[in-house]
Tab-separated table of C-alpha atoms in Angstrom:
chain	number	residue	atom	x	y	z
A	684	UNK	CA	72.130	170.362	121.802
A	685	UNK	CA	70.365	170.476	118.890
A	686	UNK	CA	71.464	173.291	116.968
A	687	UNK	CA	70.694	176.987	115.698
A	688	UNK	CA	66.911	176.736	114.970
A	689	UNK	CA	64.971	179.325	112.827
A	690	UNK	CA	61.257	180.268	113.216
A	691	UNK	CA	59.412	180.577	110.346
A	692	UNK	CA	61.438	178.582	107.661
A	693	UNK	CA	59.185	179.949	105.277
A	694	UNK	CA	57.113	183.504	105.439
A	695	UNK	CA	55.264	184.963	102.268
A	696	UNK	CA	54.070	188.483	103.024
A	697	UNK	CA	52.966	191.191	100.792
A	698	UNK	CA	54.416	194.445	100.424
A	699	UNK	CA	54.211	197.122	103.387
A	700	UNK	CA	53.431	194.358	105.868
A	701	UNK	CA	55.585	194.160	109.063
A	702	UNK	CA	57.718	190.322	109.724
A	703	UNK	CA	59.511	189.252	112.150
A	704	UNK	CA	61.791	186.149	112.328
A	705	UNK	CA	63.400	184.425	115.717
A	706	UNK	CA	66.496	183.173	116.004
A	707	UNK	CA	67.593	180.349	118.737
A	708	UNK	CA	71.380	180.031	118.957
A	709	UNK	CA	72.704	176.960	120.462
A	710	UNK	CA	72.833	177.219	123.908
A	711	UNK	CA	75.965	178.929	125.813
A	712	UNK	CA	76.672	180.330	122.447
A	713	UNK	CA	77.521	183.975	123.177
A	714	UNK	CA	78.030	185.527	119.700
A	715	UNK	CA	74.971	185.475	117.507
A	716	UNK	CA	74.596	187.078	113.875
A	717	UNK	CA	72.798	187.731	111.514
A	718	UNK	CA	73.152	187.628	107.488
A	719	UNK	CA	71.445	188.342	104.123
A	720	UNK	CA	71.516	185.884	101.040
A	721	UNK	CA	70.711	186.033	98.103
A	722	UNK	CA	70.658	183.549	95.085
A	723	UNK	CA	74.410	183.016	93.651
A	724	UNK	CA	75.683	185.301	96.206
A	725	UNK	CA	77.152	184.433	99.717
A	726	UNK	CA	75.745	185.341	103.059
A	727	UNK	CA	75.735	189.547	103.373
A	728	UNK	CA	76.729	190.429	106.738
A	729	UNK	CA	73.172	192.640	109.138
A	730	UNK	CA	74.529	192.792	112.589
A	731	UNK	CA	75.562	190.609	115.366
A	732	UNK	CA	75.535	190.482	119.120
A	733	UNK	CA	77.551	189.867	121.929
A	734	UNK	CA	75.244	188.706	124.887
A	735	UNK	CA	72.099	191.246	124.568
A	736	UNK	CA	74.456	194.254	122.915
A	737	UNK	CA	74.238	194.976	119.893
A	738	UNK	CA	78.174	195.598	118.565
A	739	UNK	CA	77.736	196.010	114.675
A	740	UNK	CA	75.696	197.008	112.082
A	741	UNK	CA	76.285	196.881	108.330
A	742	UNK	CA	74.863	199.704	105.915
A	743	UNK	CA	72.838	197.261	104.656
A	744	UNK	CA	70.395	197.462	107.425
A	745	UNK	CA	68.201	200.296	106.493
A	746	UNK	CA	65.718	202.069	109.169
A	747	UNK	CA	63.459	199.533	108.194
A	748	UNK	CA	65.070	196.838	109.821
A	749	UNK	CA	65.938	196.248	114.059
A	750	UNK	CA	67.070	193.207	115.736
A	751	UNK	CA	67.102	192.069	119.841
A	752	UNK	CA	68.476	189.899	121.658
A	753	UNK	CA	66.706	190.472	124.846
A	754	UNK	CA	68.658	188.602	127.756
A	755	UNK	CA	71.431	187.202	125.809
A	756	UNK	CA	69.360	184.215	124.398
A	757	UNK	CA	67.420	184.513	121.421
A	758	UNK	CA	66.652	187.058	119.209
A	759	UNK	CA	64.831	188.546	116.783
A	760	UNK	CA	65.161	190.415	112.960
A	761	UNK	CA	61.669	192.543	112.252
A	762	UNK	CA	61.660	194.241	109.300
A	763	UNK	CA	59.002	196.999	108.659
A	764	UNK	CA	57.148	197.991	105.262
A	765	UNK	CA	58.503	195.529	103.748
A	766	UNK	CA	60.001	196.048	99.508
A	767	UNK	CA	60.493	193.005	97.040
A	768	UNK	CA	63.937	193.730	97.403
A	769	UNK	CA	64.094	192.264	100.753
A	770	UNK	CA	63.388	189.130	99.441
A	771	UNK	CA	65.892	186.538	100.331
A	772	UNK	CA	67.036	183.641	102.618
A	773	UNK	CA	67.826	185.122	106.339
A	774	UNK	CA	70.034	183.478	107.738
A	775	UNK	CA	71.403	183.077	112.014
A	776	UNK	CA	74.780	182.102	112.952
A	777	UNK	CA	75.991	181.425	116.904
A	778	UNK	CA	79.247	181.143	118.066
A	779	UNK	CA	81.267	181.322	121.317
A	780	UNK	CA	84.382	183.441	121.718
A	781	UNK	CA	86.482	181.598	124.054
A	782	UNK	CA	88.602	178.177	123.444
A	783	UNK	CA	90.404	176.770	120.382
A	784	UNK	CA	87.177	177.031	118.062
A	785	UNK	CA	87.006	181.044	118.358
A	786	UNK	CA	84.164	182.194	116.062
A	787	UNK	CA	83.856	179.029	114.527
A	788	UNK	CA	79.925	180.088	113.183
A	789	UNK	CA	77.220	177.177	113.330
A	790	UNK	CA	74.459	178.462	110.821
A	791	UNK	CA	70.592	177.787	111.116
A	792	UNK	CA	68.532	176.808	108.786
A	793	UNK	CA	67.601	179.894	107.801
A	794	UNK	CA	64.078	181.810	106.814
A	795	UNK	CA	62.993	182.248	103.084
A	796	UNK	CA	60.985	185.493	102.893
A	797	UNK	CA	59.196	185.929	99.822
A	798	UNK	CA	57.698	189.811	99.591
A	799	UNK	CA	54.725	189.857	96.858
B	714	UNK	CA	87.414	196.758	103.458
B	715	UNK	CA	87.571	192.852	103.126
B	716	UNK	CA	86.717	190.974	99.804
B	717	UNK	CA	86.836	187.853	99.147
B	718	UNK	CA	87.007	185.941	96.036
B	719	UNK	CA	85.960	182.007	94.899
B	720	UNK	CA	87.016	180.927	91.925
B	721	UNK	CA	85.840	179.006	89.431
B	722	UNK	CA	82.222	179.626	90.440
B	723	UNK	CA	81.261	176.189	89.327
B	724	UNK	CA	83.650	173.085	88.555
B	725	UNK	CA	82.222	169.835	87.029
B	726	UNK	CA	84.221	166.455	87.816
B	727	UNK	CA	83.882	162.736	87.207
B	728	UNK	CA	83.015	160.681	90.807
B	729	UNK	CA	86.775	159.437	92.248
B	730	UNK	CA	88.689	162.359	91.099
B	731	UNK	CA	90.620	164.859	93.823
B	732	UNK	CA	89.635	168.389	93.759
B	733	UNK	CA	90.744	172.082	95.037
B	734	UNK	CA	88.747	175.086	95.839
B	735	UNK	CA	90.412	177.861	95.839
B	736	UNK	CA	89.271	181.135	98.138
B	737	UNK	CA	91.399	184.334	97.909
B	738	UNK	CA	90.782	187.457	100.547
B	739	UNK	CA	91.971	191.215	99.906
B	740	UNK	CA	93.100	191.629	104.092
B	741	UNK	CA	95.705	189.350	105.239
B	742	UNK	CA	94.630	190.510	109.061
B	743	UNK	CA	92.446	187.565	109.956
B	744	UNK	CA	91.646	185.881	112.640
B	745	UNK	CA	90.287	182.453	111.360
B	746	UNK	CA	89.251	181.578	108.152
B	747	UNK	CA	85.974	178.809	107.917
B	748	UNK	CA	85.241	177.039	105.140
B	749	UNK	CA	81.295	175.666	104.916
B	750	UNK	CA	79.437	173.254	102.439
B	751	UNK	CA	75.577	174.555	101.867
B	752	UNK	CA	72.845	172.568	99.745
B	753	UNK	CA	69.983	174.257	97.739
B	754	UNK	CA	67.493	176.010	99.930
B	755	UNK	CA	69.442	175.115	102.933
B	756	UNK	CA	71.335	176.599	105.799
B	757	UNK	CA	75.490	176.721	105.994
B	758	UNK	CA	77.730	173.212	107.396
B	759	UNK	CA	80.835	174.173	108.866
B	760	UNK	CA	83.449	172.339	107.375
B	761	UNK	CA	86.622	173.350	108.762
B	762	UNK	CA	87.955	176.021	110.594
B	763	UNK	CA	91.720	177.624	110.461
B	764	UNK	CA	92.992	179.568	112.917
B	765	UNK	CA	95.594	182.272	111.645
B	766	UNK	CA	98.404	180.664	113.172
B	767	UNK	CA	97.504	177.512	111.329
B	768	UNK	CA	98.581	176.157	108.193
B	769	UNK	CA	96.184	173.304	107.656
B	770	UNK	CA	93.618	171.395	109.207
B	771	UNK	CA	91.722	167.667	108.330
B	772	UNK	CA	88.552	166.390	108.593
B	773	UNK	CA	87.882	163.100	106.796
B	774	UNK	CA	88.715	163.772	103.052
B	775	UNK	CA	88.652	167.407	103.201
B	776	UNK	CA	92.176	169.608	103.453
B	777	UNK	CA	91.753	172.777	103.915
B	778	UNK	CA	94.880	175.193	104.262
B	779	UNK	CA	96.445	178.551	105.153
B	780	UNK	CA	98.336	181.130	103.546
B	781	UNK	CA	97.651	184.620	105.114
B	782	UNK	CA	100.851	186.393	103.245
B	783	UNK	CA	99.403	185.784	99.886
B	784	UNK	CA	95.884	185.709	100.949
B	785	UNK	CA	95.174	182.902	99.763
B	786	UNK	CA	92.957	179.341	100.973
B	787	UNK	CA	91.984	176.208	99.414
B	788	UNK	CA	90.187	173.265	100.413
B	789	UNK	CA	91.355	169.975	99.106
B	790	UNK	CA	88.848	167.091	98.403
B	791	UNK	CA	90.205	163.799	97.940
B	792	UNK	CA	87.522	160.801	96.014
B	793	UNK	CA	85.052	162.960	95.626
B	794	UNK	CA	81.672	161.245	95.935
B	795	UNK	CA	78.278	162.255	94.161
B	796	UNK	CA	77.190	163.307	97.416
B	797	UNK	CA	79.611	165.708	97.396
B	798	UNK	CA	77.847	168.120	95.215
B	799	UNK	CA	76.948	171.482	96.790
B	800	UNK	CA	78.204	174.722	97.231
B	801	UNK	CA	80.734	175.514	98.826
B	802	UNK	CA	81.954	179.128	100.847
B	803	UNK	CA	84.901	180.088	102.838
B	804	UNK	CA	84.726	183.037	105.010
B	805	UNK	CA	87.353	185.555	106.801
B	806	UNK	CA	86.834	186.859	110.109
B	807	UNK	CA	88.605	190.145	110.653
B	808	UNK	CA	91.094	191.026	113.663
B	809	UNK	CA	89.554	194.153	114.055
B	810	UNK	CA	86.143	193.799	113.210
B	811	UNK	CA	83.120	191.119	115.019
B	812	UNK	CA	81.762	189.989	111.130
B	813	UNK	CA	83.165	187.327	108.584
B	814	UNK	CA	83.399	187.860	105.403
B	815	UNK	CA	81.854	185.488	102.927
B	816	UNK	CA	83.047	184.611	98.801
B	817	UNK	CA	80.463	183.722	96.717
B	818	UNK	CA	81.302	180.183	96.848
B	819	UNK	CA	82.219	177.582	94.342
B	820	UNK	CA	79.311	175.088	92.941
B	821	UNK	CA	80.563	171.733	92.573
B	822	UNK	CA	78.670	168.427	90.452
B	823	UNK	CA	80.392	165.513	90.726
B	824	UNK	CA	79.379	163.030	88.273
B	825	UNK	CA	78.795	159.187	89.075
């Protein structure tokens, strides 16, 4: 098992351009999330999924912004026309929801998007 | 709506010395409450994890505890180390909702 894995760590993009990040939770993990975070600030809650449905989204996630999780395994956060504002650290959490450790959240490393 | 709170924001201590963080949250209706260590420019640690119908738990030198009537958490560091120094967040996960809610954390230096 080695962990929740982000792809890219690092993505510099200019505005209006289209990214997309990929999230690998660790395996059997059921529950997978996504957050915002900025600097001095803790992780901002985007969505999460149980299996491949989508159960929550936060106001936070304009029109600009969709997530999958096609087939319950990984899954992705694009974000379209990108603004400065939406640069920060992205960050992918997995958990299982069974057992003693209920929603205990195992972060990735996360994905630093810098919009020019 | 959930808030939670982390204060001081950053604590300075000499290397040996025992610590508390403290973490306070608005809606006593949790189900767990996680407490995580994170390092500049890197990803979350999971530190410990509470349950609600927990008081404590131990790991090593770290304490964390459990008070959902007053809403309140703290995680106890005894001997702190320099490589101690991070941030450090606690988070509540909601009953009735699938997110956690994260404080801003608490930045700690310890000092050699």
């Amino acid at each position: 098992d080695t962990g929740v894995s982000q792809d890219p760590r690092h993505k510099i993009t200019k505005r209006g351009q289209n990214v997309t990040f990929r999230c690998d939770p660790i395996s059997e993990h059921n529950r997978l999330y996504w957050y915002r975070q900025t600097l001095g600030q803790g992780p901002e809650f985007l969505t999460y999924f149980q299996n491949e449905a989508q159960l929550e989204k936060s106001r936070l996630l304009s029109d600009r912004f969709s997530a999958e999780r096609p087939k319950g395994s990984f899954s992705t956060l694009e974000i379209q026309r990108t603004e400065q504002g939406d640069s920060a650290m992205y960050l992918c959490a997995s958990t299982h929801t069974g057992g003693r450790s209920y929603n205990e959240q195992f972060f990735g490393p996360g994905t630093r998007l810098t919009v020019l | 709506k959930q808030e939670v709170t982390q204060i001081p924001a950053a604590l300075s201590v000499p290397e040996g010395e025992n610590l508390v963080l403290n973490c306070s949250f608005t809606d006593s209706a949790i189900y767990n409450l996680q407490w995580f260590r994170q390092d500049p420019g890197k990803g979350l640690t999971s530190l410990l994890l509470i349950q609600s119908s927990q008081r404590e738990q131990t790991s090593g030198r770290l304490n964390a505890s459990l008070d959902k009537s007053s809403g309140r958490s703290t995680l106890y560091i005894a001997a702190s180390q320099p490589g101690d120094s991070a941030t450090y967040l606690c988070a509540a996960h909601n009953t009735n909702a699938g997110k956690s809610t994260f404080g801003d954390g608490t930045t700690l230096t310890v000092k050699p």
